[in-house]
CSV table of C-alpha atoms and ligand atoms in Angstrom, one decimal:
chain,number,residue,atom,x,y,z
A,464,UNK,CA,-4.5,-25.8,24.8
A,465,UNK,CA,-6.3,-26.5,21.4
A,466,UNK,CA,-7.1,-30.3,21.4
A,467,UNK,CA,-6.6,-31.9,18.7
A,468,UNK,CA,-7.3,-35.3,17.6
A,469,UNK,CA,-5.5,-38.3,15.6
A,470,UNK,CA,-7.6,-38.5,12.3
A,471,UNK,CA,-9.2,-41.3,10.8
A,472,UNK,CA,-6.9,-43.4,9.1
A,473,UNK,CA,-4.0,-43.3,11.4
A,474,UNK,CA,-1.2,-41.1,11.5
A,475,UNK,CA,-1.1,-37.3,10.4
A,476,UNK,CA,0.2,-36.8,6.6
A,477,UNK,CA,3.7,-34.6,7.7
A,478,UNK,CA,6.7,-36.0,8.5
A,479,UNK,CA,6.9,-34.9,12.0
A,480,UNK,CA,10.3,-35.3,12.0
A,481,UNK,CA,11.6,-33.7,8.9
A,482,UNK,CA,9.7,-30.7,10.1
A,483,UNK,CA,11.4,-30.5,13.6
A,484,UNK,CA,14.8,-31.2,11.6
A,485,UNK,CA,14.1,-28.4,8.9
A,486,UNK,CA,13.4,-26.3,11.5
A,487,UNK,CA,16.1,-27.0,13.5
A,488,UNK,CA,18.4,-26.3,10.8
A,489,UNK,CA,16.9,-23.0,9.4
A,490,UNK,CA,17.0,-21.3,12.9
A,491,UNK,CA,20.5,-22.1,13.0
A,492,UNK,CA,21.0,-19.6,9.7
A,493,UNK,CA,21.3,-16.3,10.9
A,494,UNK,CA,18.8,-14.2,9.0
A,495,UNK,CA,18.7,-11.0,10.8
A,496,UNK,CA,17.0,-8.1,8.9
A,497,UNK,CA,18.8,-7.1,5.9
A,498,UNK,CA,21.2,-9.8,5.7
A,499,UNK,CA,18.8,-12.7,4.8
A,500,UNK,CA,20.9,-14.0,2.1
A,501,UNK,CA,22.6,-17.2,3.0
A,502,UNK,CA,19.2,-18.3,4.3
A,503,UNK,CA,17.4,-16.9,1.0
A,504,UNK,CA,19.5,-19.2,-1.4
A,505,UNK,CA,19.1,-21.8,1.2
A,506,UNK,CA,15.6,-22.1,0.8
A,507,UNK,CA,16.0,-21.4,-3.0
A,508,UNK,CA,18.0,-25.0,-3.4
A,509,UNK,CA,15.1,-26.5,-1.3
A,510,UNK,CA,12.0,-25.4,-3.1
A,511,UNK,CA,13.8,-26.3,-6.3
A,512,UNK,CA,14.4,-29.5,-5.3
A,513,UNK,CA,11.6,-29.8,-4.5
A,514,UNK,CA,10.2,-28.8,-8.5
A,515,UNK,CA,9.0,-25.9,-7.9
A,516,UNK,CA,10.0,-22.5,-10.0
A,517,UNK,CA,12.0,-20.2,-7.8
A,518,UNK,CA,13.1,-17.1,-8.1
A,519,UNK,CA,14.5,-13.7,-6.5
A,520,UNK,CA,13.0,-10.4,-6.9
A,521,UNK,CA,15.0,-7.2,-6.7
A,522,UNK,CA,13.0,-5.6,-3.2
A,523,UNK,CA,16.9,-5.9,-1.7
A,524,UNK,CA,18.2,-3.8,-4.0
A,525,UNK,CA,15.9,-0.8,-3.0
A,526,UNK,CA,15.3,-0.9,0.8
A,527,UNK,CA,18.9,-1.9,1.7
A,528,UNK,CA,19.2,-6.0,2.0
A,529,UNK,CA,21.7,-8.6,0.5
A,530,UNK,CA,18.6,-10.2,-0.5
A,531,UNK,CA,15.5,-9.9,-2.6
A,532,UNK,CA,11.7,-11.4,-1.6
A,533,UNK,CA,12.2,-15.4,-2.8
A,534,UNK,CA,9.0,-16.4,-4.7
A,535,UNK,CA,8.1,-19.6,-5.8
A,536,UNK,CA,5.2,-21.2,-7.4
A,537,UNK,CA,4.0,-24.8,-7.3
A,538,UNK,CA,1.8,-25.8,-10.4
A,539,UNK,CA,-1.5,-27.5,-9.3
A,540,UNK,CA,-2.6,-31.1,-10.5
A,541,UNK,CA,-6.1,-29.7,-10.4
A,542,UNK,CA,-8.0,-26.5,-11.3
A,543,UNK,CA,-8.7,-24.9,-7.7
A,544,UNK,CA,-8.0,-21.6,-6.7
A,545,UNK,CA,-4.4,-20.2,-6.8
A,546,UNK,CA,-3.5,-19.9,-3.2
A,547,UNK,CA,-0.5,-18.1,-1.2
A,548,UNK,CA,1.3,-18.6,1.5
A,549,UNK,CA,3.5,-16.1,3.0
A,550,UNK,CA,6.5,-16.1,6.0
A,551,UNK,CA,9.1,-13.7,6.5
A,552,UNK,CA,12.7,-14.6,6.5
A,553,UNK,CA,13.9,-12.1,8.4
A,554,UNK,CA,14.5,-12.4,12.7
A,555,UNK,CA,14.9,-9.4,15.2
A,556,UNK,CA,18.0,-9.4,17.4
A,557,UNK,CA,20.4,-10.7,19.2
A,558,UNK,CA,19.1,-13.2,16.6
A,559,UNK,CA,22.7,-14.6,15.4
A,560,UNK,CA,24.4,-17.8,16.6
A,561,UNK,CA,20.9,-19.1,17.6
A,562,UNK,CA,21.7,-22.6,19.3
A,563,UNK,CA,18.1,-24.2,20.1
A,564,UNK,CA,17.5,-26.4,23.6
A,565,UNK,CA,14.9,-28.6,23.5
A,566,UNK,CA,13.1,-29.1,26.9
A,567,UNK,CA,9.6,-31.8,27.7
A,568,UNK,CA,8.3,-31.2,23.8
A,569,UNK,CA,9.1,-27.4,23.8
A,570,UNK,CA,12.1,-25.8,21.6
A,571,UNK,CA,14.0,-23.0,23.3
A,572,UNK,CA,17.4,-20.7,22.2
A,573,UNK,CA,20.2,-21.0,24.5
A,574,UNK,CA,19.1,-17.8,26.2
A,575,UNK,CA,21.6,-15.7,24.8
A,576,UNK,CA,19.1,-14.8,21.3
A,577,UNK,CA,15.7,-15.1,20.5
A,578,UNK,CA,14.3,-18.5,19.0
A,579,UNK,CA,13.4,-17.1,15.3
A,580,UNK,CA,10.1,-19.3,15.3
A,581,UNK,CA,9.2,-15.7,14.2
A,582,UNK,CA,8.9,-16.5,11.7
A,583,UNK,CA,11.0,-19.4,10.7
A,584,UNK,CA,8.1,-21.5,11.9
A,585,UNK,CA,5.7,-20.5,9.3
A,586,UNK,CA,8.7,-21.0,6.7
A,587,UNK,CA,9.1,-24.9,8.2
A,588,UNK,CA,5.4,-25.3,8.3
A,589,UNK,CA,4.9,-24.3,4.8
A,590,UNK,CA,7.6,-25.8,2.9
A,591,UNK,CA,6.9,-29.0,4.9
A,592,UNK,CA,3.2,-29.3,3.8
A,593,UNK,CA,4.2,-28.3,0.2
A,594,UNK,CA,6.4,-31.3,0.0
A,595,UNK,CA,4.4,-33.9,1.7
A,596,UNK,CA,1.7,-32.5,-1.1
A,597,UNK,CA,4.4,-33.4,-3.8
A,598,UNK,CA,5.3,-36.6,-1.8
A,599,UNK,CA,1.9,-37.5,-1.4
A,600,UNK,CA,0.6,-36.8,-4.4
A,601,UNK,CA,-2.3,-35.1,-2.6
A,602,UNK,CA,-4.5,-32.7,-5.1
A,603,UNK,CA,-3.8,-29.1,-5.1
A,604,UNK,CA,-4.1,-26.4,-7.2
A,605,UNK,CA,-1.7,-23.8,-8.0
A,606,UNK,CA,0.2,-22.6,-5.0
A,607,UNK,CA,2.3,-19.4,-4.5
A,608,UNK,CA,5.1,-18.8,-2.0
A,609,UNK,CA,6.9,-15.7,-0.8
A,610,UNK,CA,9.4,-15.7,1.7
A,611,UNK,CA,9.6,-11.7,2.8
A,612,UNK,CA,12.9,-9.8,3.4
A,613,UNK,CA,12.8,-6.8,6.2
A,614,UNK,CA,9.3,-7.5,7.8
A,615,UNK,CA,10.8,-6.7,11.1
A,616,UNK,CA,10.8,-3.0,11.4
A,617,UNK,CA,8.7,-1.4,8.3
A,618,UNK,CA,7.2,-4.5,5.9
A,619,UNK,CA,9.9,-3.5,3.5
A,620,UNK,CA,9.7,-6.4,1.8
A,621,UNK,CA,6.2,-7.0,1.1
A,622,UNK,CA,5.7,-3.8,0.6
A,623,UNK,CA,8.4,-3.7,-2.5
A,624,UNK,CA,7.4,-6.9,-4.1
A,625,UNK,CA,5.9,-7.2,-7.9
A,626,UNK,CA,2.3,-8.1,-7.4
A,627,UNK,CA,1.4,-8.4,-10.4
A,628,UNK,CA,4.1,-11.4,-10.7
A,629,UNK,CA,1.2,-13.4,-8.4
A,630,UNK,CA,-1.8,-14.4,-9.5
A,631,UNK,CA,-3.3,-15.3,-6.4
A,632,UNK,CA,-6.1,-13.6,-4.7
A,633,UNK,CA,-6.4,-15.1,-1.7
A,634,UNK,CA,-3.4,-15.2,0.6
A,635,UNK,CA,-2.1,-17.2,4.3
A,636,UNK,CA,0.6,-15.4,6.4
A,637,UNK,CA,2.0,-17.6,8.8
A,638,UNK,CA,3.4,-15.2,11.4
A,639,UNK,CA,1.2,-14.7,14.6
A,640,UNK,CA,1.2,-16.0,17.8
A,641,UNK,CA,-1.5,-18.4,19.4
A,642,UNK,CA,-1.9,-21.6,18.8
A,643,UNK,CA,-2.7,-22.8,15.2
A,644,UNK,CA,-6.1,-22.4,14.6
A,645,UNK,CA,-5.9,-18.7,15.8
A,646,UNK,CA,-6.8,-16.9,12.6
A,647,UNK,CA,-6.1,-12.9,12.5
A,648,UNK,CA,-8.6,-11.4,10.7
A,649,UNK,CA,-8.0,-7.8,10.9
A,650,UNK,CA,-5.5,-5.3,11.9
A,651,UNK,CA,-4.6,-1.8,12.7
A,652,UNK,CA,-3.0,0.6,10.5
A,653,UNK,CA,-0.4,2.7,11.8
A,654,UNK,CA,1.2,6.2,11.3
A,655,UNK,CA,4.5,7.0,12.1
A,656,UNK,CA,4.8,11.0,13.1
A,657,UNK,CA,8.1,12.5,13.6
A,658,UNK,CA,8.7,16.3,14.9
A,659,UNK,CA,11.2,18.8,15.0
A,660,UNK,CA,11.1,21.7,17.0
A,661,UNK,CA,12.9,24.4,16.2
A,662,UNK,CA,13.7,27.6,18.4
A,663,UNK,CA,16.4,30.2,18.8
A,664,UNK,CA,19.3,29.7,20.6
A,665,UNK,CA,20.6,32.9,23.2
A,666,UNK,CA,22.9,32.9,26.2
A,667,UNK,CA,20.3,31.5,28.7
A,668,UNK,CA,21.4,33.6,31.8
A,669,UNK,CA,22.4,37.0,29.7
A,670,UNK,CA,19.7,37.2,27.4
A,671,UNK,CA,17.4,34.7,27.8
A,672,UNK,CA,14.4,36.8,26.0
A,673,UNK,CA,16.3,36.2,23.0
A,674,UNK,CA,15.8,32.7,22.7
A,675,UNK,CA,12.8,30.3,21.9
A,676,UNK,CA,13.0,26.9,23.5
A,677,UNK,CA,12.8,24.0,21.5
A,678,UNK,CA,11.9,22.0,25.3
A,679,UNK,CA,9.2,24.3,26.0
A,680,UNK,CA,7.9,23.6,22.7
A,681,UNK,CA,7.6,20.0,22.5
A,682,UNK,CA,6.6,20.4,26.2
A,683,UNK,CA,3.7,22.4,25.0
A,684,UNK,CA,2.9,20.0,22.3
A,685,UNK,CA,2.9,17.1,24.2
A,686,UNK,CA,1.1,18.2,27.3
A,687,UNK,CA,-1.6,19.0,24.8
A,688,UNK,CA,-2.0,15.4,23.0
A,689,UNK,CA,-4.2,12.5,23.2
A,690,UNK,CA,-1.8,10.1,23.8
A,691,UNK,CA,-2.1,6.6,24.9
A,692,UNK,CA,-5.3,4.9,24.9
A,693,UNK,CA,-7.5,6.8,22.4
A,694,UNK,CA,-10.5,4.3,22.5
A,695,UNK,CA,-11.2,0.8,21.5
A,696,UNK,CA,-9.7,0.8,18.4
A,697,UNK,CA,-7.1,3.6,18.5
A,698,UNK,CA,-3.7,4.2,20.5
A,699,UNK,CA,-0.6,7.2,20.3
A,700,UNK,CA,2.5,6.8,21.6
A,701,UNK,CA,5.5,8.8,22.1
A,702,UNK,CA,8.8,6.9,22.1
A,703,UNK,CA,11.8,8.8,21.7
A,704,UNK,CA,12.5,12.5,22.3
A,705,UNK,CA,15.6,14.2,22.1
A,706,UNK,CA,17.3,17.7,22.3
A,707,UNK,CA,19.3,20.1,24.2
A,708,UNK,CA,22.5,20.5,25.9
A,709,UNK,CA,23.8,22.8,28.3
A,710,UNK,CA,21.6,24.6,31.0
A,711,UNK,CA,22.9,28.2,30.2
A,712,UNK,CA,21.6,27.9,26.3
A,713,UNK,CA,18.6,28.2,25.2
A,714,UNK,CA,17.8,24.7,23.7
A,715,UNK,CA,17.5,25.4,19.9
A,716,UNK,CA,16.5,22.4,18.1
A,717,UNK,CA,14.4,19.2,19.8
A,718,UNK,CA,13.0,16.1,18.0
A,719,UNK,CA,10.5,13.4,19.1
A,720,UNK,CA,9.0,10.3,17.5
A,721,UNK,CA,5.7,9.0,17.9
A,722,UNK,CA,3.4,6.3,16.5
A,723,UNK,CA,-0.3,6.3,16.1
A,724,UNK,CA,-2.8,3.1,15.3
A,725,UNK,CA,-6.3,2.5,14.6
A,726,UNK,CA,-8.6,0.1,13.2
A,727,UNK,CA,-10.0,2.8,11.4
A,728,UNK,CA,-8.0,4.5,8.8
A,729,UNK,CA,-10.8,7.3,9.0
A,730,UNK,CA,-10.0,7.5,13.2
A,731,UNK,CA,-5.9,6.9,12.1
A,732,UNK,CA,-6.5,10.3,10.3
A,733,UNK,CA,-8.2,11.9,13.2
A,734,UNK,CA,-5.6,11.1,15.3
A,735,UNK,CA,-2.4,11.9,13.3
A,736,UNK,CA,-3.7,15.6,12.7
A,737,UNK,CA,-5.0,16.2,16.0
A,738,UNK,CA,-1.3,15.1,16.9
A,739,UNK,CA,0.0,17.5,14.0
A,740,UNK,CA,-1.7,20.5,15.2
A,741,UNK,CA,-0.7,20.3,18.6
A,742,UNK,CA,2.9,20.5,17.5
A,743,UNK,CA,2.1,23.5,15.4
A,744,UNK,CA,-0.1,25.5,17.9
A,745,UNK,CA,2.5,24.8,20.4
A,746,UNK,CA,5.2,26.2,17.8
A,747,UNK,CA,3.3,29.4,17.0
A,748,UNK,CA,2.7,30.3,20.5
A,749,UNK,CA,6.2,30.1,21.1
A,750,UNK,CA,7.5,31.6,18.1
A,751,UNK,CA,9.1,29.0,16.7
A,752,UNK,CA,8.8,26.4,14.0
A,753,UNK,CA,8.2,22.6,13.7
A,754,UNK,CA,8.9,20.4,11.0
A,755,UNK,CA,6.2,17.5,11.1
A,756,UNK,CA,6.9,14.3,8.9
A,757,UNK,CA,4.0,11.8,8.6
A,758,UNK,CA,4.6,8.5,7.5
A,759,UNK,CA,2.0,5.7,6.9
A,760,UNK,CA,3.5,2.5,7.7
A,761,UNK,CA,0.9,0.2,7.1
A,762,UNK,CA,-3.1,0.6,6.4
A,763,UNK,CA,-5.8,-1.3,8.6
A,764,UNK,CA,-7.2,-4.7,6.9
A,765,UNK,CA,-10.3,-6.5,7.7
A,766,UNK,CA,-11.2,-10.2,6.4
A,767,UNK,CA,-15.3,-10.6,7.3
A,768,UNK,CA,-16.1,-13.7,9.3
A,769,UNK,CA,-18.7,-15.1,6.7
A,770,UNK,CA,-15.9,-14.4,4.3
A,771,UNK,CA,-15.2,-17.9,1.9
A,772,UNK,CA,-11.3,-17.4,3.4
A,773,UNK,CA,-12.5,-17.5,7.1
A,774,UNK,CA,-14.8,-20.2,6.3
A,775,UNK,CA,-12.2,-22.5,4.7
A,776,UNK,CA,-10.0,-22.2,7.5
A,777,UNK,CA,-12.2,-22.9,9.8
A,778,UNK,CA,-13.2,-26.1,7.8
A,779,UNK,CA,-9.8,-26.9,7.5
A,780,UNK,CA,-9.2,-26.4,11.3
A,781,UNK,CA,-12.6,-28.6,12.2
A,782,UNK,CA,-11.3,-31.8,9.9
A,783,UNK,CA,-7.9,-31.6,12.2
A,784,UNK,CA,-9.8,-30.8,15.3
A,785,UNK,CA,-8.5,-28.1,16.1
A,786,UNK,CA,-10.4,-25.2,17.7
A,787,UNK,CA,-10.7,-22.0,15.1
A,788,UNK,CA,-10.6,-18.6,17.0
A,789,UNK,CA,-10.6,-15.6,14.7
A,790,UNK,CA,-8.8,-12.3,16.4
A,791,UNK,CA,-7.8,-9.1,15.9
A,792,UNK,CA,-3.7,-8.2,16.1
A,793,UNK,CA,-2.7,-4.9,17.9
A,794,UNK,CA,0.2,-5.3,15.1
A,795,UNK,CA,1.2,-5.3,12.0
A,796,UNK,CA,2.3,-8.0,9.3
A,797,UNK,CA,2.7,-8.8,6.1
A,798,UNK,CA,-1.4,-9.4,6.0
A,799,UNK,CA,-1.7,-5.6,6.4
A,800,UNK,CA,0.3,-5.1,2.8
A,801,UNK,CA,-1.1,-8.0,1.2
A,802,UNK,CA,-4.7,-7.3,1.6
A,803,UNK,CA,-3.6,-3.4,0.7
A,804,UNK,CA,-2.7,-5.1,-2.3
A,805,UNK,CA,-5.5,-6.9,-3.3
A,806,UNK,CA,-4.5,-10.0,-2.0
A,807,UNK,CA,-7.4,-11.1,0.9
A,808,UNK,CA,-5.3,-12.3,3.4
A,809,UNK,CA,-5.3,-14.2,6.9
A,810,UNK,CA,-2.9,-14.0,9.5
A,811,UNK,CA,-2.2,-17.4,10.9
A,812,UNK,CA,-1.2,-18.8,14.6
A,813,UNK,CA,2.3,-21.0,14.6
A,814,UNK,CA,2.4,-21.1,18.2
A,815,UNK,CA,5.2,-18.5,18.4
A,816,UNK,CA,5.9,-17.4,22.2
A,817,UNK,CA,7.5,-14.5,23.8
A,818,UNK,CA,8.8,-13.9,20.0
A,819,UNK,CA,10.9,-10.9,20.2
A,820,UNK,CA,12.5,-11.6,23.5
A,821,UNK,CA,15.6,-14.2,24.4
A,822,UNK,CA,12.6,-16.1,26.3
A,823,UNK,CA,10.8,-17.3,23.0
A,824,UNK,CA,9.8,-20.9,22.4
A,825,UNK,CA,7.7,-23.3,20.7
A,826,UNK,CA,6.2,-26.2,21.5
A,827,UNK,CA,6.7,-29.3,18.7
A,828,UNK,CA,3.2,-29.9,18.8
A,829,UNK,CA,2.1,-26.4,17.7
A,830,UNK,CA,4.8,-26.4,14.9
A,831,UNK,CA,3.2,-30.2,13.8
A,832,UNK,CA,-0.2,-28.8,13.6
A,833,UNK,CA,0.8,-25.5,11.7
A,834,UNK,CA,2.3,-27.2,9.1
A,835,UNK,CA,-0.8,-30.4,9.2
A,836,UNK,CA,-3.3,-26.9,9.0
A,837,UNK,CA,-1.2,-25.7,5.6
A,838,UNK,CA,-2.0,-28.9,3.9
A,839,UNK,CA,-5.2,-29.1,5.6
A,840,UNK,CA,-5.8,-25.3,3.8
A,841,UNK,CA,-4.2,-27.0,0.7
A,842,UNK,CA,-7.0,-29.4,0.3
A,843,UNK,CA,-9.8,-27.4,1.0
A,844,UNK,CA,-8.7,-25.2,-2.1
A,845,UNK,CA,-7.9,-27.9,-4.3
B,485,ZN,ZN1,7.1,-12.2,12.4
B,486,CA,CA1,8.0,-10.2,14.6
């Protein structure tokens, strides 16, 4: 556990128990991918309430949610740096019906869904520390929200939002495990490569000869690949393959679908052909054909360590004495679009555990100090 200390002058700024209430509450909105709508206009009503100039984008319309990207923007009392903050509204399933237990400090779902502290938890933090700012009166300069549609499952939201609507250039996601304090400063980028075989199909005991087996094929490909482990900073992995039917035809057609990520956009391309030409050599030698489809999901980022982002954050983390770990996610967020987009982002800790299983949880504490570090981050810029 991070320690953490009670700073000079008392009590911490947040209202602890707002947040755990706000949290509470937004949890129990079902927001699963695509259908983030009733929570959307939730938070809408809140942050205007709250003064600050809301509004939709249209990102639903074109990647298949009820709901667009909600972006607001609170105008600063002083001249610091623009500043974002990100979250994504979205939760993976069973993520509906969510009832939260709360057990010794730590919040838990019923069992039955996940907890949707991913990433509802970076949404409390945030929207918490922007209104004890406004409560507080506390000096900041101009901040910028977005609360993300469809980041579970593609980025879709981030990835269709108007950047040149934001004027900030330097960017906090809130949406990574570890405690806060952990700071993700780079990421891998990651290819999605699907294949499909194609043979010939004949009677497999009559005229076998005639045919060209899709199984063989992929068989061939696969046996050939680098998979796995690549080295430090790369990994391949196939996770679905599919084809065939009856044992006395030759299979015809047979598709599989694989990933690939690396640090290294240069070792990313490396990878992805080498993948590539194994499913064509292994379709020539057979006679066949292969349709390949390669689709980038997501380049690599990397924020430097003497960078004036890391640097802040770390400051902000030593004023709440918290201990600053900078990391590197085997994943990919929101950060990996936002820094694509000129945005230099960070990918923050909210304590999130076992996110994307029924067994998730968060401790209280952890959400306090995300949401303390926020206005901490505040500050620093203002
Ligand atoms: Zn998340
Ligand atoms: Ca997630």
């Amino acid at each position: 556990m991070a320690s953490y200390f009670v700073k000079l002058g008392g009590n911490t700024m947040i209202n602890k128990e707002r947040l755990l209430e706000r949290f509470l509450e937004y949890i129990q909105i079902d927001s699963p991918t695509k259908l983030e709508r009733e929570f959307a206009e939730h938070l809408m009503k809140e942050l205007e309430k709250l003064g600050l100039e809301v509004y939709m984008d249209d990102a639903g319309e074109k990647v298949g949610s009820n709901s667009g990207n909600v972006i607001a923007k609170l105008k600063g009392n002083t001249d610091g740096e623009t500043i974002l903050f990100s979250a994504h509204m979205d939760t993976v399933s069973p993520g509906e019906g969510i009832k939260p237990v709360i057990k010794d400090g730590v919040i838990y779902s019923d069992g039955t869904t996940v907890l949707g502290g991913d990433d509802k938890a970076g949404i409390a933090a945030i929207i918490e520390a922007v209104q004890t700012v406004i409560e507080k009166d506390i000096p900041h300069g101009d901040i910028e929200i977005v609360f993300s549609i469809f980041e579970e499952g593609g980025l879709f939201g981030a990835k269709n939002l108007d950047y040149s609507k934001l004027r900030a250039k330097t960017g906090f996601v809130l949406d990574s495990g570890g405690e806060p304090g952990h700071i993700v400063v780079q990421g891998p980028a990651q290819n999605k490569i699907n294949a499909k075989f194609i043979g010939k199909e004949a009677h497999a005991g009559v005229e076998p000869e005639n045919g060209i087996s899709a199984i063989q094929m992929a068989a061939e490909a696969i046996s050939k690949m680098k998979l796995l482990r690549i080295d430090e900073e790369t990994t391949a992995n196939i996770g679905f393959i599919s084809g065939g039917g009856p044992t006395n035809i030759v299979t015809k057609e047979v598709e599989f679908h694989a990933e690939a990520r690396s640090l290294s956009d240069e070792k990313l391309k490396e990878q992805t052909d080498h993948m590539v030409k194994c499913c064509e050599e292994a379709a020539e030698k057979f006679g066949g054909r292969v349709e390949v489809d390669v689709v980038n999901a997501y380049s690599a980022f990397k924020v430097e360590e003497d960078s004036e982002i890391v640097q802040k954050v770390k400051k902000a983390c030593e004023n709440l004495g918290f201990e600053a770990i900078t990391m590197t996610s085997g994943g990919g967020s929101d950060t990996n679009v936002l820094n694509a987009k000129g945005i230099t982002a960070v990918n923050l800790g909210v304590g999130m555990r076992l996110a994307h299983t029924v067994d998730e949880h968060l401790y209280i504490k952890d959400l306090e100090n995300a949401a303390e570090l926020v206005l901490e981050i505040i500050k620093e810029y203002a």
